Short mmCIF file of C-alpha atoms and ligand atoms in Angstrom, two decimals:
data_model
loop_
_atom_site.label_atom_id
_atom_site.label_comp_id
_atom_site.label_asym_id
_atom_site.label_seq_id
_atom_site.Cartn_x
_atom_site.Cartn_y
_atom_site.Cartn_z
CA UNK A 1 134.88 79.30 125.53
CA UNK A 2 132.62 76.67 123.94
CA UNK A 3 132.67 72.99 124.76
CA UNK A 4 132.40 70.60 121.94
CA UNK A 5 131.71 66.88 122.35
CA UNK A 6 134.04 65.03 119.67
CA UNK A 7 133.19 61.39 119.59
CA UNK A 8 136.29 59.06 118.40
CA UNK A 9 138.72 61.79 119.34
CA UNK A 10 141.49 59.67 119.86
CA UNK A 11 141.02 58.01 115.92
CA UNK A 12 142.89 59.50 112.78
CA UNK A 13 140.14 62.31 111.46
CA UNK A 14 139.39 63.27 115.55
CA UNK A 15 142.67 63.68 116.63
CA UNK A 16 143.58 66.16 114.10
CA UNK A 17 139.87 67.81 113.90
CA UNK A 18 140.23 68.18 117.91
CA UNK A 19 143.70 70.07 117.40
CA UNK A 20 141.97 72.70 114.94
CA UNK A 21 139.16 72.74 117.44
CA UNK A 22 142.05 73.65 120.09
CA UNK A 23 144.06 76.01 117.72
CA UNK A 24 140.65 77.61 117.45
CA UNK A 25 139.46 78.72 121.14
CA UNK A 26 137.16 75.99 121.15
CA UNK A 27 137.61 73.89 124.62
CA UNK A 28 137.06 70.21 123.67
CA UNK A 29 136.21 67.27 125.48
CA UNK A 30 136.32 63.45 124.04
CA UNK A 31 134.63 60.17 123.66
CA UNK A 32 136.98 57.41 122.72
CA UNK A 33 136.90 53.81 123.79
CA UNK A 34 140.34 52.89 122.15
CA UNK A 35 138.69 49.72 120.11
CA UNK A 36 140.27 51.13 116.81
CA UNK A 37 143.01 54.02 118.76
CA UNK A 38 145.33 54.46 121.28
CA UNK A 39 145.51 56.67 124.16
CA UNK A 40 148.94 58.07 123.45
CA UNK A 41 147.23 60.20 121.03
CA UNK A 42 146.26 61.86 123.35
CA UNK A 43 149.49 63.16 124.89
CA UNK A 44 150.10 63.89 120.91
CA UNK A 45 147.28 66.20 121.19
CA UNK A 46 149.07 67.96 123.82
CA UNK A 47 152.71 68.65 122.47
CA UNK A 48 150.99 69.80 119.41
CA UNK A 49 148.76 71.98 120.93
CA UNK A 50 149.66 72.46 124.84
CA UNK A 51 146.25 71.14 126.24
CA UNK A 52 145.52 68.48 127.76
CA UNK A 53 141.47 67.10 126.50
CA UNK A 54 139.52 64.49 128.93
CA UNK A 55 138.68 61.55 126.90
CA UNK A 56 135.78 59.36 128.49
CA UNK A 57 136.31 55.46 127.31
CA UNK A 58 132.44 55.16 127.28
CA UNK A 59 130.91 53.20 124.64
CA UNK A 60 128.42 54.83 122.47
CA UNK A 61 126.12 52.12 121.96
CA UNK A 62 124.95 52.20 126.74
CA UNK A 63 123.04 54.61 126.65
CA UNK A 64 123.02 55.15 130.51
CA UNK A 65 127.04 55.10 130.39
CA UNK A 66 126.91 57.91 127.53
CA UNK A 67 124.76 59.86 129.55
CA UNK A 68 127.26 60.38 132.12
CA UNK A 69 129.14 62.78 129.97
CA UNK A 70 126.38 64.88 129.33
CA UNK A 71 125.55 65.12 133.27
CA UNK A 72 129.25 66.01 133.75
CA UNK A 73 129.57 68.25 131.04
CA UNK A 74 126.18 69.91 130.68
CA UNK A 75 127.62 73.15 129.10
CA UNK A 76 128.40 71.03 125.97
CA UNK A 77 127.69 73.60 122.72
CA UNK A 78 128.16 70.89 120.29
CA UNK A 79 129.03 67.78 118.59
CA UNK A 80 130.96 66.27 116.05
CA UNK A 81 130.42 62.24 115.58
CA UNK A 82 133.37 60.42 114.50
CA UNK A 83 133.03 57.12 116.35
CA UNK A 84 132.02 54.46 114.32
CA UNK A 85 133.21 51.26 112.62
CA UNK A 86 134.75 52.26 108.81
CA UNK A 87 135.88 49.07 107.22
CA UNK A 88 133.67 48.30 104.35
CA UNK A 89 135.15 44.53 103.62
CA UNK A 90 134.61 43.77 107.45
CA UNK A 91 131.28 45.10 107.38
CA UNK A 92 130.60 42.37 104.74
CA UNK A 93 130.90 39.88 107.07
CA UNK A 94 129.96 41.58 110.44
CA UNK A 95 126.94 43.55 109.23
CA UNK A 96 124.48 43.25 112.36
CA UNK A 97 127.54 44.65 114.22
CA UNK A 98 127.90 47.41 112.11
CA UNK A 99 124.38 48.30 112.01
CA UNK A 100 123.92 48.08 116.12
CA UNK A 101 127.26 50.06 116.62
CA UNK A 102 127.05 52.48 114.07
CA UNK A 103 123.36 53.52 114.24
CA UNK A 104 122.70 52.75 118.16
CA UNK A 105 125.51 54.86 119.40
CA UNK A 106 124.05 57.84 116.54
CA UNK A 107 120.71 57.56 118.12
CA UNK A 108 122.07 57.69 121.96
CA UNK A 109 123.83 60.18 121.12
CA UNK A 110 120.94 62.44 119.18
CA UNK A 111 119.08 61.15 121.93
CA UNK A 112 120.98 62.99 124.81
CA UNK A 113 121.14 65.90 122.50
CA UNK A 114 117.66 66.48 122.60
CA UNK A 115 117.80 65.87 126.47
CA UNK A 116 120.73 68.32 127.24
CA UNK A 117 119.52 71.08 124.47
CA UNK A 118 122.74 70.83 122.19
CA UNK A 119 121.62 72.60 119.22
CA UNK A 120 125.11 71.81 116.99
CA UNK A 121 125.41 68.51 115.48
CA UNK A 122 128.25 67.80 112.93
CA UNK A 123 128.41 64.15 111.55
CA UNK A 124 131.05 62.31 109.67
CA UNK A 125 129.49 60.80 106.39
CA UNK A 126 131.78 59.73 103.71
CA UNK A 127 131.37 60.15 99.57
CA UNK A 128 130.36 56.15 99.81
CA UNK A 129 126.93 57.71 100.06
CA UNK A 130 126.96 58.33 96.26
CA UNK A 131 127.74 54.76 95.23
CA UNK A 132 129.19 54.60 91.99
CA UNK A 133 127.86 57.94 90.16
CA UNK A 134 126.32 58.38 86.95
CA UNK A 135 128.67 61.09 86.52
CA UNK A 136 130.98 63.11 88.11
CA UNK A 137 132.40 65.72 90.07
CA UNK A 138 129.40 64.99 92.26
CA UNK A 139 127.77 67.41 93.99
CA UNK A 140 125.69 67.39 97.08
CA UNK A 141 122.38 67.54 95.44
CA UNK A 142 123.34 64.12 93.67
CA UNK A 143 121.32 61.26 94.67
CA UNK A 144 122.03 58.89 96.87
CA UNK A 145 123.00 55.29 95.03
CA UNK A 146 122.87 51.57 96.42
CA UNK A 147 125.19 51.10 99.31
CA UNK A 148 127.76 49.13 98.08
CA UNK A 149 128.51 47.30 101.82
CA UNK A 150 126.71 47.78 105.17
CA UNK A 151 129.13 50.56 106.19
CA UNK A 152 127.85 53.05 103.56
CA UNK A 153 124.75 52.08 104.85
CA UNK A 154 124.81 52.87 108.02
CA UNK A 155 126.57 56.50 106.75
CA UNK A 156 123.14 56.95 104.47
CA UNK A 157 120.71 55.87 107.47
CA UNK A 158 122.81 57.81 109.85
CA UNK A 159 122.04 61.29 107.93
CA UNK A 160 118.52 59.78 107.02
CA UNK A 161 118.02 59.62 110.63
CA UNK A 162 119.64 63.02 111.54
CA UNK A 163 117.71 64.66 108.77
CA UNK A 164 114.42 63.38 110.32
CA UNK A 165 115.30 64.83 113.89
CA UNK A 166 116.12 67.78 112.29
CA UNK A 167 112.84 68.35 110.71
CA UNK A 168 111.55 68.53 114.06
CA UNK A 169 113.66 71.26 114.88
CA UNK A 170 115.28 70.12 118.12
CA UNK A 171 118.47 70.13 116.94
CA UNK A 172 120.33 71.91 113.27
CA UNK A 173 123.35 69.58 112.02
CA UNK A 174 126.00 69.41 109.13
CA UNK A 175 126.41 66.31 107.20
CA UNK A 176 130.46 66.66 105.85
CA UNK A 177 131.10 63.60 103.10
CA UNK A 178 134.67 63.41 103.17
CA UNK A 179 136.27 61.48 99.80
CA UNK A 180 139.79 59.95 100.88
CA UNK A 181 141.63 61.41 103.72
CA UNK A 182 144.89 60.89 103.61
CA UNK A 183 148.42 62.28 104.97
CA UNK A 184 149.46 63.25 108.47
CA UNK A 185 149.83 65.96 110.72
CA UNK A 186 152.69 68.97 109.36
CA UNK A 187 154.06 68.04 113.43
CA UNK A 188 154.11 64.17 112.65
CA UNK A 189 152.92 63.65 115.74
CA UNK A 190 149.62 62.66 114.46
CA UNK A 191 148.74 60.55 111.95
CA UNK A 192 146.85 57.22 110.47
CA UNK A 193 147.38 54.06 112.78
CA UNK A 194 145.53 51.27 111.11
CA UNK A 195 145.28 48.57 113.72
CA UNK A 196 146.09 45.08 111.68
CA UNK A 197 146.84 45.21 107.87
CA UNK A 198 145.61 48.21 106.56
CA UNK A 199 143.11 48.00 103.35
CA UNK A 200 143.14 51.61 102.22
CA UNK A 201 145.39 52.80 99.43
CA UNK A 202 147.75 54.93 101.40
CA UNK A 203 149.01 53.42 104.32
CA UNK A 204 149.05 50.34 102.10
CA UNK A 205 151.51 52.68 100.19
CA UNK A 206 153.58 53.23 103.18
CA UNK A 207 153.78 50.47 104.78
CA UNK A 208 154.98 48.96 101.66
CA UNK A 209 157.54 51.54 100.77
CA UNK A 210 158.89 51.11 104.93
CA UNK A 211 159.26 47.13 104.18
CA UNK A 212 156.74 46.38 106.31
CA UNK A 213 154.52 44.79 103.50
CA UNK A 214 156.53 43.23 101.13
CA UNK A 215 155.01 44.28 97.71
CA UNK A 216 151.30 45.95 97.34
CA UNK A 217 148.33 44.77 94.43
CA UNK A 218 146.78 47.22 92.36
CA UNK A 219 143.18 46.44 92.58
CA UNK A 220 142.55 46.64 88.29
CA UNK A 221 143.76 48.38 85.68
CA UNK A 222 141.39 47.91 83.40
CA UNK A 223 138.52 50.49 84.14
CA UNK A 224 137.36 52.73 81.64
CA UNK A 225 139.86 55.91 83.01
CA UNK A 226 142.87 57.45 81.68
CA UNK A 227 145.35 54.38 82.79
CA UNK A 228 143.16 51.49 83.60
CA UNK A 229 142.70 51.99 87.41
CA UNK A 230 140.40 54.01 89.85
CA UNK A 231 140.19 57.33 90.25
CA UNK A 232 139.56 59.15 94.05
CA UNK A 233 139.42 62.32 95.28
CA UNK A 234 141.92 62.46 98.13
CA UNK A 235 141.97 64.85 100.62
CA UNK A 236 144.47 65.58 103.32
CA UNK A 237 143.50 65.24 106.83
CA UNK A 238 144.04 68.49 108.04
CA UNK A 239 142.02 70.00 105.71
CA UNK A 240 139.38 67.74 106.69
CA UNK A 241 140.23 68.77 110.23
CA UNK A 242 139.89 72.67 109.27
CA UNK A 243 136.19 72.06 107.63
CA UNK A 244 134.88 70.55 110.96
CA UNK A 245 135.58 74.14 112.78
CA UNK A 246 134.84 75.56 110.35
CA UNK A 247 131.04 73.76 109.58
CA UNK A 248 130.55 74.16 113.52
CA UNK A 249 131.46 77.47 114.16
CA UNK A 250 128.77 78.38 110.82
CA UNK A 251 126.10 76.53 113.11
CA UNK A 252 127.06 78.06 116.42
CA UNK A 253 126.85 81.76 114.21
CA UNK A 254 123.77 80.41 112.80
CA UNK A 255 124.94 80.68 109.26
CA UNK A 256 123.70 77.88 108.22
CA UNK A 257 121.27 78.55 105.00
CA UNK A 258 118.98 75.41 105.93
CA UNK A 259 118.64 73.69 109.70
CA UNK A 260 120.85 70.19 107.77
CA UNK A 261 123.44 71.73 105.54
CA UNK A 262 125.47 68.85 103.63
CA UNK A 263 128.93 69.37 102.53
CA UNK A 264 131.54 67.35 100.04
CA UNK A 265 135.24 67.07 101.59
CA UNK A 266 137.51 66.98 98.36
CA UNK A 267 139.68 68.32 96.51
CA UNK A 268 137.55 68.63 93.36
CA UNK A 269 140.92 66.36 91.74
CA UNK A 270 140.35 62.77 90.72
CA UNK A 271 143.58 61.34 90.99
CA UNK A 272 144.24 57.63 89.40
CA UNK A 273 145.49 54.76 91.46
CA UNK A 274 148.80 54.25 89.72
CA UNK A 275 148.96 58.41 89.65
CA UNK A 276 148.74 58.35 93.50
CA UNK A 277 151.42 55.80 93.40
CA UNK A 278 153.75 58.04 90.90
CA UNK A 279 153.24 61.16 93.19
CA UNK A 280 154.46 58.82 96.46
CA UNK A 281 157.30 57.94 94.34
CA UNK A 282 158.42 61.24 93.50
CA UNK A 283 157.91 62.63 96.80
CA UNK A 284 159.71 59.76 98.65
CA UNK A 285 162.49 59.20 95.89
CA UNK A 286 161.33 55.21 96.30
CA UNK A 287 160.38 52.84 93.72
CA UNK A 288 157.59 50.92 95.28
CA UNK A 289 156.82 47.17 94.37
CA UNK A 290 153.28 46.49 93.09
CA UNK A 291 151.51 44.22 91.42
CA UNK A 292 148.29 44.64 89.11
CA UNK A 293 146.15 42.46 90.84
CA UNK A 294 141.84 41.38 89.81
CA UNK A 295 139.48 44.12 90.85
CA UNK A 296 138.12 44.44 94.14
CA UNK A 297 134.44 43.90 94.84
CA UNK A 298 132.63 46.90 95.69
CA UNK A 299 134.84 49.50 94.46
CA UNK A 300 133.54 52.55 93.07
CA UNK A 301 135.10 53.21 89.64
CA UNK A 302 135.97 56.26 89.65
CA UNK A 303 134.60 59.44 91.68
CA UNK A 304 135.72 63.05 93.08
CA UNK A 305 134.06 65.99 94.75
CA UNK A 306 132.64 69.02 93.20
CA UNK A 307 133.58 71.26 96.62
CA UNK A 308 132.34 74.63 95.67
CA UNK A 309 129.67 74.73 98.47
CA UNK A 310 132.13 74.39 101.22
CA UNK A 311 134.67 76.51 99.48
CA UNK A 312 131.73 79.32 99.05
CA UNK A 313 129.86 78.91 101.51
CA UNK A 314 132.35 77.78 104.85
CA UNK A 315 135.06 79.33 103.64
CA UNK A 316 137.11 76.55 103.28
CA UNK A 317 140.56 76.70 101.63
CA UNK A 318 142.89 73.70 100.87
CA UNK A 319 145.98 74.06 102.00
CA UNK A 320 147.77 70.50 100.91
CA UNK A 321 148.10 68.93 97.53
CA UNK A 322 148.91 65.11 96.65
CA UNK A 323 152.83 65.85 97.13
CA UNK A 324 152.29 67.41 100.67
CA UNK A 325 149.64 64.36 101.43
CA UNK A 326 152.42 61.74 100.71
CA UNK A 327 155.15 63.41 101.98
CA UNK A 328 153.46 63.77 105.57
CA UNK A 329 152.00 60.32 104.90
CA UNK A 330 155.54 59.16 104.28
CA UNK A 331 157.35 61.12 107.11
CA UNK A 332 154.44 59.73 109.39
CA UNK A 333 154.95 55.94 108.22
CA UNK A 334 158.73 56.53 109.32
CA UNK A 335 158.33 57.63 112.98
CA UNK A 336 156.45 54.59 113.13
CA UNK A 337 158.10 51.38 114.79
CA UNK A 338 158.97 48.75 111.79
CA UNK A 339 156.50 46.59 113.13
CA UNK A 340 153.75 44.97 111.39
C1 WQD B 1 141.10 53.50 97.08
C2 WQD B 1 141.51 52.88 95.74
C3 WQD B 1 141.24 50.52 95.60
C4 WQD B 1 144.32 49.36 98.45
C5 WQD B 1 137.08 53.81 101.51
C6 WQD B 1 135.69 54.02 102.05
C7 WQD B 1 135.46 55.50 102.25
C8 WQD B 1 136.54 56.06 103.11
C9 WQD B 1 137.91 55.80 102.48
C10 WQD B 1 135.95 56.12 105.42
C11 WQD B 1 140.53 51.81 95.27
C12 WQD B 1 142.71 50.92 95.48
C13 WQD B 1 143.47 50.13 97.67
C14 WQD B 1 145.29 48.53 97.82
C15 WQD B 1 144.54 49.30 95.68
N1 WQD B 1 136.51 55.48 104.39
N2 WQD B 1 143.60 50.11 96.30
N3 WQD B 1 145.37 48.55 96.44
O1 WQD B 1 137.59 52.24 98.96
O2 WQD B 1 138.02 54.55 97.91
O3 WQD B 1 137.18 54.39 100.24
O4 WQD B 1 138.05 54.38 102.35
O5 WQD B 1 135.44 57.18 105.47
O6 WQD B 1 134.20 55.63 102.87
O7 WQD B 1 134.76 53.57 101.08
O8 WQD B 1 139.51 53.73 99.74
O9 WQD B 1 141.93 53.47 99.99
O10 WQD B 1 140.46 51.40 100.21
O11 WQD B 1 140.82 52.42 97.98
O12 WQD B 1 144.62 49.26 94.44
O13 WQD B 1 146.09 47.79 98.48
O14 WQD B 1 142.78 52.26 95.91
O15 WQD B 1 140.93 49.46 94.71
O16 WQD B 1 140.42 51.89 93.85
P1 WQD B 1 138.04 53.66 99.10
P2 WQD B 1 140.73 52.70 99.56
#
């Protein structure tokens, strides 16, 4: 059975990636050190899937400490990279954190690759690479715009610096750009747990619809779309689970057409805002309260995946459209306590 490495396991796109991994004869072992997750997620793991995974609480960034894992586990056939800090407003303010986190723990961790022999590198890079596109669906081969915060920077150094390694040929990787995950696990047993208020769209959604929040903003409504306000590709997690085995088990068969082999995560739908809101209505038979509210600095105007390369050339299918991403998205935000 082969051992992969996932790093942020216990966080929202690891959990449920590590349960396809698991569904998938893959034997999986984590890196998690709970500063954005919780360790019950990792009993979760285990009624959905009847393992139980060994998370190490290392952090990424000691080099000496990561090491450890590697020395344990020296059978390791791969990676996928997950950990990282993902809140684009916070890295605003905080970028030297974001920059030592998110790159120093990449490098340790291509580092000890090279040390160790893993060949299989999978790293999670995000559709913020684009920037705001001069046109869209974007595919991969679109360039690579202005960061709009020091997050989506450190997602463009991080494959810059992967791409360079890989050049050398020590190690072959996949670069997956996910648009917006959303939704929860069929199982709800799994799902998003923003720690603090949450700033993305759809827990925002949720949390408002559960009375948690009393009424949500609309960032805008007067962009040049069809009804005023952004449009995003979004993409449930589970699919974005499902294209993890599926770009690592193309590496591991060496399928791969080049050593780094970039993929978009969407559904190829741009979806509006105050659509998104209309399909979470319908679905959850709730009128939510918003507000149109100024626009939000640094928001992209309006972008969505062209995803024929991973549908052609992983295999991918998509199993879960907007009214199955808000429905587990709303079942999830129930099971919750009513706490904010
Ligand atoms: C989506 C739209 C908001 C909240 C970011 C990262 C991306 C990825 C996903 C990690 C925007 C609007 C939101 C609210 C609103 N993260 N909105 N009211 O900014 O597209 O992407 O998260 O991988 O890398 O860039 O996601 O959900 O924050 O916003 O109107 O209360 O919803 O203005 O148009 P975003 P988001």
């Amino acid at each position: 059975m082969k051992k992969i490495l996932v790093t942020g396991g216990c966080g929202y796109i690891g959990s449920h990636t590590i349960v396809d991994l698991l569904e998938h004869g893959f034997e999986v072992v984590s890196v998690d050190d709970f500063s954005n997750s919780y360790p019950s997620v990792i009993d979760r793991i285990e009624q959905i899937t009847g393992k139980r995974i060994e998370n190490f609480t290392s952090n990424l960034t000691d080099l000496t400490t990561t090491k450890k894992i590697f020395e344990k586990h020296p059978d390791i056939a791969g990676i996928i990279h997950f950990a990282a800090f993902k809140a684009v407003g916070e890295s605003v303010n905080q970028p030297l954190e974001y920059y030592q986190n998110n790159l120093s723990s990449l490098i340790n961790l291509l580092q000890l690759s090279v040390e160790f022999g893993v060949k299989n590198f999978v790293f999670s890079s995000s559709c913020t690479v684009y920037g705001n596109p001069d046109s869209i669906p974007v595919t991969e081969s679109f360039p690579m715009k202005e960061a709009a915060s020091p997050y989506g920077a450190t997602k463009q150094m991080g494959e810059r610096i992967i791409q360079d390694l890989v050049q050398t040929g020590k190690i072959q990787a996949t670069l997956l750009r996910y648009f917006n995950p959303v939704g929860a696990h069929p199982s709800i047993l799994l799902g998003e747990l923003p720690i603090g208020k949450p700033l993305n769209l759809v827990p925002v959604i949720t949390q408002t619809a559960v009375g948690i929040l009393p009424e949500m903003q609309v960032f805008g409504n007067d962009y040049p779309t069809r009804d005023g306000s952004c449009i995003r590709d979004f993409i449930h997690v589970c699919d974005i689970a499902r294209a993890h085995t599926l770009a690592l088990e193309q590496l591991m068969e060496q399928r791969n057409k080049v050593p780094c082999e970039i993929f978009n995560l969407g559904t190829g739908l741009g979806i509006t805002v105050l659509e998104a809101i209309q399909a979470f209505e319908k679905v959850s038979n709730v009128q939510l309260p918003y507000r149109i509210a100024p626009r939000r600095a640094g928001d992209v105007v309006a972008i969505y995946a062209n995803n024929e390369k991973a549908k052609n050339e992983l295999g991918w299918k998509i199993q879960n459209d907007i009214d199955a991403m808000m429905d587990t998205a709303w079942k999830w935000q129930q099971s919750l306590p009513k706490k904010s």
